[in-house]
């Protein structure tokens, strides 16, 4: 049995995986306490867009330490591929941020919640925090098990 050493992915291969999957894991840290949470997302024009409601734990963590890691992976028939995107999260609840996020989801063909599209007045009423993660570093690997 031949063992394959994991292979480093190029930036283009990392972006291809970020573009092709819908869910990942957001990693945060505050006062030496890690926190990881699964989230749906979209990658668009060099940024990762997420959204959450209210002021929960992840928003509290990011307010204290905006440095985050977002991880995605794909497993298929004994082959795995994984990407980590390191960056800084900018959080906002303004209408422009909501519009950018929903536009990114729509351009990817995902629409809004449940595939719906929203008008500006709908977005203004939504209680949500928009996460825009500007990526500073991408790393990726693939291998078999």
mmCIF file of C-alpha atoms in Angstrom:
data_model
loop_
_atom_site.group_PDB
_atom_site.id
_atom_site.type_symbol
_atom_site.label_atom_id
_atom_site.label_comp_id
_atom_site.label_asym_id
_atom_site.label_seq_id
_atom_site.Cartn_x
_atom_site.Cartn_y
_atom_site.Cartn_z
ATOM 1 C CA UNK A 1 0.000 0.000 0.000
ATOM 2 C CA UNK A 2 1.419 3.365 -1.068
ATOM 3 C CA UNK A 3 1.041 6.309 1.292
ATOM 4 C CA UNK A 4 0.600 9.703 -0.380
ATOM 5 C CA UNK A 5 2.194 12.643 1.341
ATOM 6 C CA UNK A 6 -0.229 15.604 1.488
ATOM 7 C CA UNK A 7 0.293 18.121 -1.319
ATOM 8 C CA UNK A 8 0.201 21.900 -0.902
ATOM 9 C CA UNK A 9 -2.496 23.629 -2.959
ATOM 10 C CA UNK A 10 -1.878 26.715 -5.097
ATOM 11 C CA UNK A 11 -3.837 29.918 -4.405
ATOM 12 C CA UNK A 12 -5.973 29.137 -7.476
ATOM 13 C CA UNK A 13 -6.801 25.658 -6.119
ATOM 14 C CA UNK A 14 -7.644 27.149 -2.705
ATOM 15 C CA UNK A 15 -9.985 29.679 -4.320
ATOM 16 C CA UNK A 16 -11.597 26.931 -6.409
ATOM 17 C CA UNK A 17 -12.491 25.041 -3.223
ATOM 18 C CA UNK A 18 -13.739 28.206 -1.487
ATOM 19 C CA UNK A 19 -15.925 28.880 -4.523
ATOM 20 C CA UNK A 20 -17.359 25.376 -4.743
ATOM 21 C CA UNK A 21 -18.506 24.672 -1.174
ATOM 22 C CA UNK A 22 -21.298 26.301 0.853
ATOM 23 C CA UNK A 23 -20.316 25.557 4.446
ATOM 24 C CA UNK A 24 -17.189 26.029 6.497
ATOM 25 C CA UNK A 25 -15.973 26.578 10.035
ATOM 26 C CA UNK A 26 -15.227 29.967 11.538
ATOM 27 C CA UNK A 27 -12.413 29.922 14.076
ATOM 28 C CA UNK A 28 -12.149 32.708 16.650
ATOM 29 C CA UNK A 29 -10.178 33.322 19.818
ATOM 30 C CA UNK A 30 -10.660 35.602 22.810
ATOM 31 C CA UNK A 31 -8.477 35.731 25.913
ATOM 32 C CA UNK A 32 -6.835 32.395 25.019
ATOM 33 C CA UNK A 33 -10.235 30.724 24.617
ATOM 34 C CA UNK A 34 -10.820 29.220 21.137
ATOM 35 C CA UNK A 35 -14.242 28.952 19.542
ATOM 36 C CA UNK A 36 -15.158 27.239 16.256
ATOM 37 C CA UNK A 37 -18.597 27.336 14.678
ATOM 38 C CA UNK A 38 -19.940 25.959 11.362
ATOM 39 C CA UNK A 39 -21.460 28.564 9.045
ATOM 40 C CA UNK A 40 -22.798 28.946 5.536
ATOM 41 C CA UNK A 41 -20.815 31.454 3.493
ATOM 42 C CA UNK A 42 -19.983 32.767 0.064
ATOM 43 C CA UNK A 43 -16.560 33.656 -1.345
ATOM 44 C CA UNK A 44 -16.716 36.713 -3.619
ATOM 45 C CA UNK A 45 -14.010 39.024 -4.972
ATOM 46 C CA UNK A 46 -11.375 38.027 -2.430
ATOM 47 C CA UNK A 47 -13.624 38.113 0.630
ATOM 48 C CA UNK A 48 -15.626 35.631 2.633
ATOM 49 C CA UNK A 49 -19.150 36.787 3.486
ATOM 50 C CA UNK A 50 -21.111 35.416 6.448
ATOM 51 C CA UNK A 51 -24.103 36.578 8.426
ATOM 52 C CA UNK A 52 -25.369 35.991 11.931
ATOM 53 C CA UNK A 53 -28.084 37.309 14.193
ATOM 54 C CA UNK A 54 -27.770 39.530 17.210
ATOM 55 C CA UNK A 55 -24.853 39.689 19.590
ATOM 56 C CA UNK A 56 -24.041 36.032 20.255
ATOM 57 C CA UNK A 57 -20.760 34.479 21.296
ATOM 58 C CA UNK A 58 -19.081 34.694 17.880
ATOM 59 C CA UNK A 59 -19.857 38.414 17.571
ATOM 60 C CA UNK A 60 -18.515 39.007 21.097
ATOM 61 C CA UNK A 61 -15.324 37.111 20.269
ATOM 62 C CA UNK A 62 -14.787 38.988 16.977
ATOM 63 C CA UNK A 63 -15.416 42.355 18.656
ATOM 64 C CA UNK A 64 -12.499 41.634 21.012
ATOM 65 C CA UNK A 65 -10.253 39.934 18.434
ATOM 66 C CA UNK A 66 -11.120 40.388 14.733
ATOM 67 C CA UNK A 67 -8.342 37.997 13.596
ATOM 68 C CA UNK A 68 -10.110 34.863 12.352
ATOM 69 C CA UNK A 69 -9.547 31.662 10.441
ATOM 70 C CA UNK A 70 -12.145 30.185 8.107
ATOM 71 C CA UNK A 71 -11.739 26.508 7.171
ATOM 72 C CA UNK A 72 -13.420 24.502 4.407
ATOM 73 C CA UNK A 73 -12.920 20.947 3.252
ATOM 74 C CA UNK A 74 -14.114 18.371 0.782
ATOM 75 C CA UNK A 75 -13.993 14.600 1.212
ATOM 76 C CA UNK A 76 -14.583 12.163 -1.631
ATOM 77 C CA UNK A 77 -13.668 8.505 -2.124
ATOM 78 C CA UNK A 78 -10.620 8.473 0.106
ATOM 79 C CA UNK A 79 -9.337 11.890 -1.008
ATOM 80 C CA UNK A 80 -9.484 14.987 1.171
ATOM 81 C CA UNK A 81 -8.914 18.653 0.347
ATOM 82 C CA UNK A 82 -8.769 21.387 2.973
ATOM 83 C CA UNK A 83 -8.282 25.181 2.899
ATOM 84 C CA UNK A 84 -7.648 27.658 5.710
ATOM 85 C CA UNK A 85 -8.260 31.359 5.054
ATOM 86 C CA UNK A 86 -6.698 33.692 7.619
ATOM 87 C CA UNK A 87 -7.852 37.279 7.846
ATOM 88 C CA UNK A 88 -9.591 40.064 9.689
ATOM 89 C CA UNK A 89 -13.360 40.126 10.165
ATOM 90 C CA UNK A 90 -15.205 43.392 9.737
ATOM 91 C CA UNK A 91 -18.665 43.297 11.298
ATOM 92 C CA UNK A 92 -21.487 45.619 10.355
ATOM 93 C CA UNK A 93 -25.253 45.854 10.481
ATOM 94 C CA UNK A 94 -25.638 48.712 7.982
ATOM 95 C CA UNK A 95 -27.704 48.426 4.824
ATOM 96 C CA UNK A 96 -24.692 48.660 2.483
ATOM 97 C CA UNK A 97 -23.002 45.654 4.128
ATOM 98 C CA UNK A 98 -26.259 43.680 3.979
ATOM 99 C CA UNK A 99 -26.628 44.537 0.293
ATOM 100 C CA UNK A 100 -23.015 43.482 -0.506
ATOM 101 C CA UNK A 101 -23.518 40.174 1.284
ATOM 102 C CA UNK A 102 -26.862 39.364 -0.367
ATOM 103 C CA UNK A 103 -25.496 40.444 -3.771
ATOM 104 C CA UNK A 104 -22.583 38.022 -3.304
ATOM 105 C CA UNK A 105 -24.972 35.175 -2.402
ATOM 106 C CA UNK A 106 -27.218 36.033 -5.374
ATOM 107 C CA UNK A 107 -24.290 36.143 -7.843
ATOM 108 C CA UNK A 108 -23.341 32.651 -6.706
ATOM 109 C CA UNK A 109 -26.915 31.530 -7.384
ATOM 110 C CA UNK A 110 -27.763 31.012 -3.711
ATOM 111 C CA UNK A 111 -30.267 33.843 -3.275
ATOM 112 C CA UNK A 112 -31.180 34.974 0.194
ATOM 113 C CA UNK A 113 -32.560 32.824 2.977
ATOM 114 C CA UNK A 114 -34.185 29.825 1.349
ATOM 115 C CA UNK A 115 -33.391 31.158 -2.145
ATOM 116 C CA UNK A 116 -35.518 34.284 -1.694
ATOM 117 C CA UNK A 117 -34.475 37.658 -3.019
ATOM 118 C CA UNK A 118 -34.912 40.728 -0.847
ATOM 119 C CA UNK A 119 -35.727 44.362 -1.514
ATOM 120 C CA UNK A 120 -33.830 47.172 0.209
ATOM 121 C CA UNK A 121 -36.688 47.772 2.690
ATOM 122 C CA UNK A 122 -36.569 44.069 3.643
ATOM 123 C CA UNK A 123 -32.847 44.287 4.341
ATOM 124 C CA UNK A 124 -33.277 47.418 6.455
ATOM 125 C CA UNK A 125 -35.630 45.535 8.804
ATOM 126 C CA UNK A 126 -33.403 42.455 9.178
ATOM 127 C CA UNK A 127 -31.623 42.144 12.504
ATOM 128 C CA UNK A 128 -28.322 40.671 11.382
ATOM 129 C CA UNK A 129 -24.601 41.142 11.595
ATOM 130 C CA UNK A 130 -22.697 40.938 8.323
ATOM 131 C CA UNK A 131 -19.189 39.481 8.396
ATOM 132 C CA UNK A 132 -16.736 40.491 5.679
ATOM 133 C CA UNK A 133 -13.456 38.633 6.007
ATOM 134 C CA UNK A 134 -10.628 40.103 3.958
ATOM 135 C CA UNK A 135 -8.193 37.245 3.379
ATOM 136 C CA UNK A 136 -4.554 37.871 4.315
ATOM 137 C CA UNK A 137 -3.302 34.322 3.800
ATOM 138 C CA UNK A 138 -4.615 31.155 2.148
ATOM 139 C CA UNK A 139 -3.224 27.699 2.801
ATOM 140 C CA UNK A 140 -4.475 24.437 1.448
ATOM 141 C CA UNK A 141 -3.558 20.778 1.249
ATOM 142 C CA UNK A 142 -4.878 17.599 -0.264
ATOM 143 C CA UNK A 143 -4.184 13.956 0.329
ATOM 144 C CA UNK A 144 -5.607 10.488 0.615
ATOM 145 C CA UNK A 145 -6.277 8.228 3.550
#
